[in-house]
mmCIF file of C-alpha atoms in Angstrom:
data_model
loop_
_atom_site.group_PDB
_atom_site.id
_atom_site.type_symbol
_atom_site.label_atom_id
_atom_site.label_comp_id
_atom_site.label_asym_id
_atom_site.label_seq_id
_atom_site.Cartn_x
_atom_site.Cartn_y
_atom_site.Cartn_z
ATOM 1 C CA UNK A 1 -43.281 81.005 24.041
ATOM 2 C CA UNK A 2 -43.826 77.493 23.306
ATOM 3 C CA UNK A 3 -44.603 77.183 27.291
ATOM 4 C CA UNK A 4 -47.021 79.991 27.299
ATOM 5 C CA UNK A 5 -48.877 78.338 24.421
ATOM 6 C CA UNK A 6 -48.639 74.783 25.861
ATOM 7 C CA UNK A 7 -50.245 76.052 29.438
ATOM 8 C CA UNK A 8 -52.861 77.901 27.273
ATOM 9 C CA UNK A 9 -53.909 75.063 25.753
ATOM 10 C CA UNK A 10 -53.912 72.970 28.518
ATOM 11 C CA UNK A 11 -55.931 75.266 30.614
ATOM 12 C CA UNK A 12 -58.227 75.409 27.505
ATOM 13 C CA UNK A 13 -58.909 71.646 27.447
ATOM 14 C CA UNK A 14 -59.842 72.073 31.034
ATOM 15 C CA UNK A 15 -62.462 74.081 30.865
ATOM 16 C CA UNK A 16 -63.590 72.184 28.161
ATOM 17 C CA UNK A 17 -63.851 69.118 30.042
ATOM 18 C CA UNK A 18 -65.650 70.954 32.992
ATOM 19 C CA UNK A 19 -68.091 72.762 30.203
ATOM 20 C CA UNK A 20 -68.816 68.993 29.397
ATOM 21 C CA UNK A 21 -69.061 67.005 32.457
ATOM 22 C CA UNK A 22 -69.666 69.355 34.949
ATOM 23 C CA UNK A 23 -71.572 68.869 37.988
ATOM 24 C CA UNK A 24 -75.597 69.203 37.246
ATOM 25 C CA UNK A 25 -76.120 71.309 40.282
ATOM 26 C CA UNK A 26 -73.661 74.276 38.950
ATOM 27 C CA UNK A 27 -75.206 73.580 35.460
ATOM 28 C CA UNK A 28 -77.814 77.064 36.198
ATOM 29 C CA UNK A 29 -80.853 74.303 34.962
ATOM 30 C CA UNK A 30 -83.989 74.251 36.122
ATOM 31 C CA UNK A 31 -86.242 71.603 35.743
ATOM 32 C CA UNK A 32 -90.072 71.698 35.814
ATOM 33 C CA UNK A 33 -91.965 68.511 36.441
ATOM 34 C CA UNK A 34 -95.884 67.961 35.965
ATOM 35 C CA UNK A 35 -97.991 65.605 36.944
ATOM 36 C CA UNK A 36 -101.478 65.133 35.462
ATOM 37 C CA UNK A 37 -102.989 64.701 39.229
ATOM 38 C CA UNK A 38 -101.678 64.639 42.607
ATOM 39 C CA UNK A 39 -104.075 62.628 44.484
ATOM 40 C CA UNK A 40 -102.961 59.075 42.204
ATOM 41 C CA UNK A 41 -101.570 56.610 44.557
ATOM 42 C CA UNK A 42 -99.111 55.370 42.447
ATOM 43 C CA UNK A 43 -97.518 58.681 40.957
ATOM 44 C CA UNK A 44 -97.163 59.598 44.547
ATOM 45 C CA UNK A 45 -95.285 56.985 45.378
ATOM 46 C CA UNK A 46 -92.896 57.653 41.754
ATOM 47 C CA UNK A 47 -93.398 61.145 42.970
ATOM 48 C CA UNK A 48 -91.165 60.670 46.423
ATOM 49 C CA UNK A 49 -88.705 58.404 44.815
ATOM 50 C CA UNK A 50 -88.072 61.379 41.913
ATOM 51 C CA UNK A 51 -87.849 64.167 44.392
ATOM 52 C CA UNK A 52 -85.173 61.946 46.221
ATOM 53 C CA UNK A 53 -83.080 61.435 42.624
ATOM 54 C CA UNK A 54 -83.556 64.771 42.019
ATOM 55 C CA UNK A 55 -81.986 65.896 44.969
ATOM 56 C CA UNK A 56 -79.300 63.349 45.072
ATOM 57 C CA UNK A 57 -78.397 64.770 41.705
ATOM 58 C CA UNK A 58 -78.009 68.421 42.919
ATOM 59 C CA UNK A 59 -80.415 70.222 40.373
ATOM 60 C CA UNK A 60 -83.431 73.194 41.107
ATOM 61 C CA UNK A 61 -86.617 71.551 40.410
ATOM 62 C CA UNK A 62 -90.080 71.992 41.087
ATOM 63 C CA UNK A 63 -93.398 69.550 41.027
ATOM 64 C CA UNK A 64 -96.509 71.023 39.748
ATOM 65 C CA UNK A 65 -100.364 69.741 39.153
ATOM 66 C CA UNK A 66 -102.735 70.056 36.537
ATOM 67 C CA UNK A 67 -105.676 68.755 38.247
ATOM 68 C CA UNK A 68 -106.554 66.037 35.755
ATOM 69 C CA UNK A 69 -107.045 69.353 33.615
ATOM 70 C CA UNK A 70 -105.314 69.271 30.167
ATOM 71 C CA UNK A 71 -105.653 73.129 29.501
ATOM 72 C CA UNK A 72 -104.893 74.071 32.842
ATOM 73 C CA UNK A 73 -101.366 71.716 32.523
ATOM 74 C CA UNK A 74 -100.280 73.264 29.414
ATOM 75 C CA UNK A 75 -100.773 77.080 30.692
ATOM 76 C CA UNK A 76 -98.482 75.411 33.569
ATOM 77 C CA UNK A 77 -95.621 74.614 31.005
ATOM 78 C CA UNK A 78 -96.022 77.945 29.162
ATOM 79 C CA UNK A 79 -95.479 79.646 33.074
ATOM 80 C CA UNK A 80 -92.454 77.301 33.738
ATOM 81 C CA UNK A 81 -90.939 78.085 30.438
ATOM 82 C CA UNK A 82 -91.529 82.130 30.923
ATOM 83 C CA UNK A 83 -90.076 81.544 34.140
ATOM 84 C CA UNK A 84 -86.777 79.855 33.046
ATOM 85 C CA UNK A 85 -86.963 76.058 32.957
ATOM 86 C CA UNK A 86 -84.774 74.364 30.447
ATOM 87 C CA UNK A 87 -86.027 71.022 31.199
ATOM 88 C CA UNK A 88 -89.371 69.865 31.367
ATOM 89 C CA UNK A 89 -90.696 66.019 32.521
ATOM 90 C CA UNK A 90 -94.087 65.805 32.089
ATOM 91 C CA UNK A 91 -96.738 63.248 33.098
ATOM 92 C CA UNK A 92 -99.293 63.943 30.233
ATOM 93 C CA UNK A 93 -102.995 64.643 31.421
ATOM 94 C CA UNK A 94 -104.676 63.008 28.372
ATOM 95 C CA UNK A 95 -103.054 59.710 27.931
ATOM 96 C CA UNK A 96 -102.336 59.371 24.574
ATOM 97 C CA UNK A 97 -103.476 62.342 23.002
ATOM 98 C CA UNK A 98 -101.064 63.240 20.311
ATOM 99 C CA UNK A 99 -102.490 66.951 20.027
ATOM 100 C CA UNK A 100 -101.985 67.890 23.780
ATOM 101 C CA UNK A 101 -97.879 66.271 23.401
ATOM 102 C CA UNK A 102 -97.943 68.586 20.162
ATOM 103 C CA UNK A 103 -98.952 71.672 22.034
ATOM 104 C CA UNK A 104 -96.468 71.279 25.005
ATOM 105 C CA UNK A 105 -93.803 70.291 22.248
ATOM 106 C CA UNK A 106 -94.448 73.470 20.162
ATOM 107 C CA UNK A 107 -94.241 75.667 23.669
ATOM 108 C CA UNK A 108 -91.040 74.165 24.496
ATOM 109 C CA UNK A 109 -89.158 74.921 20.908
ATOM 110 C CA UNK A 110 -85.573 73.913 21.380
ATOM 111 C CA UNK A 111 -86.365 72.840 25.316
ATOM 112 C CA UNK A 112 -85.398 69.188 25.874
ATOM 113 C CA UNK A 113 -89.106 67.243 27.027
ATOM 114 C CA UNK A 114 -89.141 63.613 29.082
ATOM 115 C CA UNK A 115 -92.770 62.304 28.305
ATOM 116 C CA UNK A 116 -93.520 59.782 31.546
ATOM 117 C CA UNK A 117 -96.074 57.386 32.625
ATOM 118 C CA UNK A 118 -98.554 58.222 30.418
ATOM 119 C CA UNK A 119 -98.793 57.270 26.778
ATOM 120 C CA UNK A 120 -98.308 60.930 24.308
ATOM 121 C CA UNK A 121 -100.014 58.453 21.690
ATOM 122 C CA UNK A 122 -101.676 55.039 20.551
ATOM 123 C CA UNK A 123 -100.920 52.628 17.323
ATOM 124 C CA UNK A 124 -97.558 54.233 16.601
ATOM 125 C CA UNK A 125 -98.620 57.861 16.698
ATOM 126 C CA UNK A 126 -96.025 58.707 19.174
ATOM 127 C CA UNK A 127 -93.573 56.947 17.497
ATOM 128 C CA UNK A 128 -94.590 59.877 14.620
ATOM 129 C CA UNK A 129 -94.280 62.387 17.422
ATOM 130 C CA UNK A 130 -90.924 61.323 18.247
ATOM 131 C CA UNK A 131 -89.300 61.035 15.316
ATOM 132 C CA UNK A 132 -90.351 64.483 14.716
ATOM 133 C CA UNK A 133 -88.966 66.435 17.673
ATOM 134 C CA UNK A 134 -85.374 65.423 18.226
ATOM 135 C CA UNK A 135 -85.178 66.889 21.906
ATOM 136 C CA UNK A 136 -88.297 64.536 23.388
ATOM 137 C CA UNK A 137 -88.511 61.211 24.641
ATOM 138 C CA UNK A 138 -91.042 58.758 26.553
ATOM 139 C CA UNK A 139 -90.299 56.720 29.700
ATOM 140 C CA UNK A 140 -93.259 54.844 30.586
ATOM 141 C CA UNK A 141 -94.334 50.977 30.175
ATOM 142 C CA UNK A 142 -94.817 48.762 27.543
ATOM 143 C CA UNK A 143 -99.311 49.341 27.987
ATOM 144 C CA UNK A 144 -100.288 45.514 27.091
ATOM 145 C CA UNK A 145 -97.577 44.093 29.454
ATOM 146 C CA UNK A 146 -99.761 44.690 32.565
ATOM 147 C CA UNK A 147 -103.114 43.291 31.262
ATOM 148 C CA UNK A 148 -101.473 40.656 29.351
ATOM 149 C CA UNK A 149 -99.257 39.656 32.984
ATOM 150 C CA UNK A 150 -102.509 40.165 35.527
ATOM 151 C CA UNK A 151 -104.881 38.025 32.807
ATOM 152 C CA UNK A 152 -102.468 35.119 33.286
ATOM 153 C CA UNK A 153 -102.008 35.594 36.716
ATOM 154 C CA UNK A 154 -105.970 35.516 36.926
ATOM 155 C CA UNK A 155 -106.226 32.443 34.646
ATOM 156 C CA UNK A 156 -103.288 30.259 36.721
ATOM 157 C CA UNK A 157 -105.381 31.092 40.122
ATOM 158 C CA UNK A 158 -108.521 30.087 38.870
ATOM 159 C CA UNK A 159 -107.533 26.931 37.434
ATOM 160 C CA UNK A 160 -105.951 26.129 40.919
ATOM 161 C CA UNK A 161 -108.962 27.398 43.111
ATOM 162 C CA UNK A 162 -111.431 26.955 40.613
ATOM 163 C CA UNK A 163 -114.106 25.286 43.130
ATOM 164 C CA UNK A 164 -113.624 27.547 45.572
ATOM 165 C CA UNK A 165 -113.727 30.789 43.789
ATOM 166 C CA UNK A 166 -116.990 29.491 42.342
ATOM 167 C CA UNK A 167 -119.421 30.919 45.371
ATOM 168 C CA UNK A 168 -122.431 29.641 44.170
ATOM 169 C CA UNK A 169 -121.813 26.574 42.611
ATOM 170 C CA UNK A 170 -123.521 27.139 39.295
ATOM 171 C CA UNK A 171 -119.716 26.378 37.573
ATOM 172 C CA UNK A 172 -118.886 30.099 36.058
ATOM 173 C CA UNK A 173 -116.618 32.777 37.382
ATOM 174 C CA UNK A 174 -118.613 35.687 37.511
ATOM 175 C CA UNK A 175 -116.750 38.974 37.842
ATOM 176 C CA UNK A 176 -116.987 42.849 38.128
ATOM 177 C CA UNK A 177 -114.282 44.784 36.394
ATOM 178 C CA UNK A 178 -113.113 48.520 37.432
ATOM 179 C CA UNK A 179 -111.606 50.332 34.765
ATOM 180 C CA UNK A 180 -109.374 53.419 35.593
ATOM 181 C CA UNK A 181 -110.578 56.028 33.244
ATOM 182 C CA UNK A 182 -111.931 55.308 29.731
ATOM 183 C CA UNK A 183 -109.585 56.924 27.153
ATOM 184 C CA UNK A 184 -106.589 55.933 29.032
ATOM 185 C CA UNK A 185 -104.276 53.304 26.643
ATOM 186 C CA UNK A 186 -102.825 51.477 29.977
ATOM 187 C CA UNK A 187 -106.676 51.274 31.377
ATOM 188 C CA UNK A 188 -107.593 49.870 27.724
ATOM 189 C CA UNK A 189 -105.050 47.063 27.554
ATOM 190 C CA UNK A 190 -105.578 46.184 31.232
ATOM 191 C CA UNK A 191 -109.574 46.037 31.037
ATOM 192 C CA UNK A 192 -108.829 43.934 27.581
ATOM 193 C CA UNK A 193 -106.070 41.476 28.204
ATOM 194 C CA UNK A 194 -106.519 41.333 31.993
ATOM 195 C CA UNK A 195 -110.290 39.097 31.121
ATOM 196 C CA UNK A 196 -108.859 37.806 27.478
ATOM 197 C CA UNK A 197 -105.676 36.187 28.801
ATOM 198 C CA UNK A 198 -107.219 34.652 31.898
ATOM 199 C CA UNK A 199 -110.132 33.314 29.214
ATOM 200 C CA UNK A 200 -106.853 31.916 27.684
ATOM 201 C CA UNK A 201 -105.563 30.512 30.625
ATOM 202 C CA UNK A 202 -109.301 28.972 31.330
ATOM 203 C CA UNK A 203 -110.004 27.541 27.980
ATOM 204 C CA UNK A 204 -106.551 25.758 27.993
ATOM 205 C CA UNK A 205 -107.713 24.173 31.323
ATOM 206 C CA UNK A 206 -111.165 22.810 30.156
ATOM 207 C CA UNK A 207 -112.792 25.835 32.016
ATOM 208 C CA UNK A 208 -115.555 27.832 30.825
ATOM 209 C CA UNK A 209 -114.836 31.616 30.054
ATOM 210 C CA UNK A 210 -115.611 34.405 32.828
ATOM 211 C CA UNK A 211 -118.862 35.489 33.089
ATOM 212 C CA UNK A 212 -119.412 39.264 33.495
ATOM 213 C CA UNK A 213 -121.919 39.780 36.273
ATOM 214 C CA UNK A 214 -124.634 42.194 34.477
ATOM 215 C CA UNK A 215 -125.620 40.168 31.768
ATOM 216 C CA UNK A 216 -127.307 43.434 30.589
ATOM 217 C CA UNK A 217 -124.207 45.039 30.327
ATOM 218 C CA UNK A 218 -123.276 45.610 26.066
ATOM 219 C CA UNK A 219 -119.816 43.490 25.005
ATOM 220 C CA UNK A 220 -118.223 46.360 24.570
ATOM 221 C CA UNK A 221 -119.216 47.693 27.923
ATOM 222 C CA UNK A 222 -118.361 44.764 30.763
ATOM 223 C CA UNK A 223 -116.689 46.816 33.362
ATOM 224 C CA UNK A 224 -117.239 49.825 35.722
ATOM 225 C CA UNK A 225 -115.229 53.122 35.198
ATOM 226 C CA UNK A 226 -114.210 55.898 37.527
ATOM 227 C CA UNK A 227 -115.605 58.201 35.401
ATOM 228 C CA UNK A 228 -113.505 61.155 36.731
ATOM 229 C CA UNK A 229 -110.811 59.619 35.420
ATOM 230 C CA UNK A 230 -108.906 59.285 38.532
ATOM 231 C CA UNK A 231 -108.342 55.437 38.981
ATOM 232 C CA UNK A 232 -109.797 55.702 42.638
ATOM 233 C CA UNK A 233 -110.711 53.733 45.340
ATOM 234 C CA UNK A 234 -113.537 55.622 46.174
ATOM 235 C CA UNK A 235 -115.406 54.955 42.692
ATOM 236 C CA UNK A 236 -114.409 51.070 43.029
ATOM 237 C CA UNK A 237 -116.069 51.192 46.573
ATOM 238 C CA UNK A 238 -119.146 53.249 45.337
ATOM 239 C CA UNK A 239 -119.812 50.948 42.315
ATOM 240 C CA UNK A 240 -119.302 48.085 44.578
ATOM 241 C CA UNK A 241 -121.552 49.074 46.756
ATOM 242 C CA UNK A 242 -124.233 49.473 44.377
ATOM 243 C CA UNK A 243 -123.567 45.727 42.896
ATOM 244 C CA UNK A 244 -124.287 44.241 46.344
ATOM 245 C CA UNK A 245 -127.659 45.505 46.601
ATOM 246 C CA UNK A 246 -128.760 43.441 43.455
ATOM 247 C CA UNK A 247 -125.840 40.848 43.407
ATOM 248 C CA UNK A 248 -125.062 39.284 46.304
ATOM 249 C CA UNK A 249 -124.677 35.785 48.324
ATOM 250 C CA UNK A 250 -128.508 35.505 49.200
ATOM 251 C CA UNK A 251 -129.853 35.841 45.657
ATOM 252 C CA UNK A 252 -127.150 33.683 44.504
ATOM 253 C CA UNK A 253 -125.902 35.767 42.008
ATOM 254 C CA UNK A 254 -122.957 37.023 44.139
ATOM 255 C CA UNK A 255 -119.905 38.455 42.301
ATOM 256 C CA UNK A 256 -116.818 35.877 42.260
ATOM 257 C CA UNK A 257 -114.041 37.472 40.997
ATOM 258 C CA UNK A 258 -112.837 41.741 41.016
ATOM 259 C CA UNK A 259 -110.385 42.611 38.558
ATOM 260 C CA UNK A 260 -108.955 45.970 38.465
ATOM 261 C CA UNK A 261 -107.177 48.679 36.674
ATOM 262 C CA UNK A 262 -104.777 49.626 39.621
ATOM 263 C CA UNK A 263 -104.157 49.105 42.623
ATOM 264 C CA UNK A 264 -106.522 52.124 44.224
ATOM 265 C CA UNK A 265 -109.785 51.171 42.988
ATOM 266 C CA UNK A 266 -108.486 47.406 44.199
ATOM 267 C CA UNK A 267 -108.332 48.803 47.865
ATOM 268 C CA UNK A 268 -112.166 49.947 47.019
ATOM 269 C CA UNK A 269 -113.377 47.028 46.574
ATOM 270 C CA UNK A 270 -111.481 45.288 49.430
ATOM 271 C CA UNK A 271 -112.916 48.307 51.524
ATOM 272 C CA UNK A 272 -116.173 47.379 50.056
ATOM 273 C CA UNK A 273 -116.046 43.252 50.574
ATOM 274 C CA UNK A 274 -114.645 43.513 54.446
ATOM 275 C CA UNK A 275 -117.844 45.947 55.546
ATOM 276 C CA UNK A 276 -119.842 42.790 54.280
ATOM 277 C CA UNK A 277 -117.936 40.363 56.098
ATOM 278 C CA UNK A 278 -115.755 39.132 53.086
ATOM 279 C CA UNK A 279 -111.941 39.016 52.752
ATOM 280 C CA UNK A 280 -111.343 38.486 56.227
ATOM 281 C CA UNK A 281 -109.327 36.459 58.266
ATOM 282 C CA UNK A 282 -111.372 32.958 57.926
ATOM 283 C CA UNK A 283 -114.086 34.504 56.092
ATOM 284 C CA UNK A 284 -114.765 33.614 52.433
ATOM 285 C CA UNK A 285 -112.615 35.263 49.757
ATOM 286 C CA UNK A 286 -113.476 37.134 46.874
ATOM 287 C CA UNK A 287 -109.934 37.164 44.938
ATOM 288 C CA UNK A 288 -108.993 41.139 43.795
ATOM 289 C CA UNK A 289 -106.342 41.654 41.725
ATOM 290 C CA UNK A 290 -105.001 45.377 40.725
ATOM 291 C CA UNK A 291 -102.024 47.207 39.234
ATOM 292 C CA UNK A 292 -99.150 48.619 40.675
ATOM 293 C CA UNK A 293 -97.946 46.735 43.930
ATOM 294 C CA UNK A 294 -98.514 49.380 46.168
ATOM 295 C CA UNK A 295 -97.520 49.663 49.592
ATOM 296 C CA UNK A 296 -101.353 49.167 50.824
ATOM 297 C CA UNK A 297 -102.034 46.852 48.636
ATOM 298 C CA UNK A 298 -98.753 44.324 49.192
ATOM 299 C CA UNK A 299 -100.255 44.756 52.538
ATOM 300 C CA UNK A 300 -103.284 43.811 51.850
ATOM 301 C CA UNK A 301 -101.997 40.544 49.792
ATOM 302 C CA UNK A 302 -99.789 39.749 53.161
ATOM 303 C CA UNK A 303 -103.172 39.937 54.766
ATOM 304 C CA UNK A 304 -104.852 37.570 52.774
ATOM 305 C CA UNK A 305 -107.347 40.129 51.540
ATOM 306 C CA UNK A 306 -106.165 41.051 48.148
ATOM 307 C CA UNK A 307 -105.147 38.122 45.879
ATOM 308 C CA UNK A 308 -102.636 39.597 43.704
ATOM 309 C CA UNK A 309 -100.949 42.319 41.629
ATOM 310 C CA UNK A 310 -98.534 43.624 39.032
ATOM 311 C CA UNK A 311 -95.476 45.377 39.733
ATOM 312 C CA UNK A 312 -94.986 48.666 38.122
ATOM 313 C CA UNK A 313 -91.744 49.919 39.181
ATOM 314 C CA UNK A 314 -92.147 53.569 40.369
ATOM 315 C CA UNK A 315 -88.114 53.505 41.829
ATOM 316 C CA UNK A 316 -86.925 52.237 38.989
ATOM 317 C CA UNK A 317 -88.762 54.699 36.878
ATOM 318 C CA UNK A 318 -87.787 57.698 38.873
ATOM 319 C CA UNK A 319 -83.884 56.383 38.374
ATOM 320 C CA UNK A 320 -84.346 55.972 34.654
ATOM 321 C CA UNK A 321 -85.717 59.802 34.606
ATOM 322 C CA UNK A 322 -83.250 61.030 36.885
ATOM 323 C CA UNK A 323 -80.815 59.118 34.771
ATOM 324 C CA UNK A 324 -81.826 60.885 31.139
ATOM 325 C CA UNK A 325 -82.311 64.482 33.424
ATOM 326 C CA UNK A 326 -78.089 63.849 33.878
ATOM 327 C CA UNK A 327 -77.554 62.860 30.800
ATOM 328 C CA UNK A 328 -79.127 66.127 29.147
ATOM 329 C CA UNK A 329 -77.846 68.379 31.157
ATOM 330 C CA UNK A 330 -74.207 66.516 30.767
ATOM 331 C CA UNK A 331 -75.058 67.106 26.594
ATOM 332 C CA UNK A 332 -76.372 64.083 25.432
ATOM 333 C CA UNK A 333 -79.548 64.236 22.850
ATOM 334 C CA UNK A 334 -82.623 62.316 24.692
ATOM 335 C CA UNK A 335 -82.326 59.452 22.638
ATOM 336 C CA UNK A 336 -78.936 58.667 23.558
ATOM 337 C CA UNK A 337 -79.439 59.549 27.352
ATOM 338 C CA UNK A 338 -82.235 56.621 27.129
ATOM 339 C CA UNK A 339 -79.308 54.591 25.059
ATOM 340 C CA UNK A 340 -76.727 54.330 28.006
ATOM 341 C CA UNK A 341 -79.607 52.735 30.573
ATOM 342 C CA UNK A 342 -78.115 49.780 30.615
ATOM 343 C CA UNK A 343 -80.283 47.424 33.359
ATOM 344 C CA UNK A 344 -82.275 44.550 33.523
ATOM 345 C CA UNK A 345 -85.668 47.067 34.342
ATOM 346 C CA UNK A 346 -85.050 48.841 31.384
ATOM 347 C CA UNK A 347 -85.743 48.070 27.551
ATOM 348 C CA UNK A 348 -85.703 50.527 24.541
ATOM 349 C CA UNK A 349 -89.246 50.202 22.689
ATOM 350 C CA UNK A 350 -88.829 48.239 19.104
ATOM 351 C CA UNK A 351 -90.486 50.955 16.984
ATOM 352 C CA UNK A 352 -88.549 54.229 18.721
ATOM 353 C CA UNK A 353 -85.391 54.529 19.815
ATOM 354 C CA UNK A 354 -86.542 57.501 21.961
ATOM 355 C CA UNK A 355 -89.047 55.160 23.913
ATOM 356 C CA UNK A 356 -87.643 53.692 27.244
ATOM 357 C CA UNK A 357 -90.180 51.225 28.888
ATOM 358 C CA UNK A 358 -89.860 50.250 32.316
ATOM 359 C CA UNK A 359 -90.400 46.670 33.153
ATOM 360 C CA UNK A 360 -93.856 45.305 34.870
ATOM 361 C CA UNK A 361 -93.314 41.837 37.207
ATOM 362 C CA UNK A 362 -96.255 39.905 38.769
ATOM 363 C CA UNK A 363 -96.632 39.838 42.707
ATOM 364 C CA UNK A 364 -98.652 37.734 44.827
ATOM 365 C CA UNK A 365 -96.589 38.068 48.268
#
């Protein structure tokens, strides 16, 4: 008898062992995964280095777009949800509105929810969102980092090519900025810190601060946005385009410097400077600097037509998502999935426990 009960129990603690660290792909989950846009260079690029964790990992999954349409995204989750996921990772459509993270939370009741890339909320609203759903997290950036890393990077190579940046000889940097989309918290910080810091940078140096290139343009108001909200190349080229017929090397007012959101709209205005005879091979140089380090655009910098960038790490991102995905299904709450990433890309945020940020590095080639 004693037998009997000790291979019962055994067999007991087996299965309870499998229940709790079974393999993900015999788990029955399904995960849904949204992205605010499929067209964005960058999220493709975090896009094919997902799908390839996500398959390593063994698990049904499915991508879906929204368009750069809030309403249409959140009908999307409610579909997903009707049609079985118990996981959803979602790439938020309006970056940092709190009310559209509320409404996906309040679809997905008891559903564990990985926030990514884009912000669910500004000056610690998330952090209020967070706290108050237990089965959500965020994996995204730290927003300032990037602005705060390309403004310096800006500053140091102007105070090392000052005199030749300076086209026209009058002694200012005069520069165009392209701004991604204008509610977005990581386009904010960038078109902020990505001019302030370089000022910094200047002003340390004995320089004078950059010079926006309208002088008609309000403070509040010194750069060009993509005003579909799509971060795109196309809109960079367009706008600078338009800038060359009034600003340009023969009226002496030509634009010095391009600063932009991303790396897209940087390819724009790349596109835009080459037809003109600009940024190429022994041809003068109008430095462009973007977000993201990009395939195209590294390329570009190996070229010599593109100046610099900043790193955002879409591999590293996609492992830290596929990493929490295991983690959930395996049991763990989201806030201690994001607790056992343990690497030098990743950091948990200082106000939220259930905020992973993914690390940002400068690159210049």
């Amino acid at each position: 008898m004693k037998k009997i009960f000790a291979l019962v129990l055994a067999l007991v603690m087996v299965l309870s062992l499998a229940a709790c660290g079974g393999n993900p792909s015999e788990s029955g989950a399904k995960i849904s995964v949204f992205w605010y846009d499929e067209a964005d260079i960058y999220l493709s690029t975090v896009r094919s280095a997902l799908n390839e964790e996500l398959d390593a990992l063994g698990v049904e999954y499915d991508n879906q777009f929204a368009a750069n349409d809030q309403a249409k995204q959140l009908d999307q989750v409610k579909t997903a949800i009707a049609g079985g996921s118990t996981l959803l990772v979602v790439n938020l459509v309006t970056s940092g509105s709190v009310d559209a993270a509320e409404e996906i939370l309040a679809a997905a009741g008891d559903i564990p929810v990985i926030f990514f890339n884009r912000a669910i909320g500004t000056d610690g609203a998330d952090v209020t969102v967070l706290d108050a759903h237990a089965n959500a997290c965020f994996i995204g950036t730290d927003a300032p980092e990037a602005g705060h890393m390309q403004g310096k990077m800006i500053g140091d190579y102007l105070v090392e090519n000052y005199d030749a940046v300076d086209f026209n000889g009058d002694g200012v940097i005069s520069y165009a900025l392209m701004k991604g989309d204008e509610a977005n918290i990581e386009a904010i910080y960038r078109t902020q810190y990505g001019v302030e810091d370089a000022n910094a940078v200047l002003e340390a140096a004995g320089k004078p601060a950059l010079q926006y290139f309208d002088a008609s343009a309000a403070e509040n108001a010194r750069y060009q946005v993509d005003l579909g909200g799509q971060w795109s190349a196309a809109a960079a080229k367009d706008y600078m385009d338009t800038n060359f017929v009034t600003y340009n090397e023969g009226a002496g007012n030509m634009i010095e410097l391009v600063i932009c959101n991303n790396d897209g709209m940087a390819e724009g205005v790349v596109a835009s400077l080459q037809e003109r005879g600009y940024n190429l091979p022994g041809a003068h140089l109008v430095p462009v600097f973007g977000v993201d380090a990009t395939d195209s655009a590294k390329a570009l910098i190996a070229d010599g037509a593109m100046t610099g960038t900043v790193k955002q790490d879409n591999v590293g991102m996609a492992v830290a998502i596929r990493a929490t995905v295991a983690a959930i299904l395996d049991g763990a709450s989201p806030v201690d999935a994001l607790a056992g990433l343990n690497d030098e890309r990743f950091s948990i945020a200082s106000d939220s426990a259930a905020k992973l940020f993914v690390a940002y590095a400068p690159y210049t080639g």
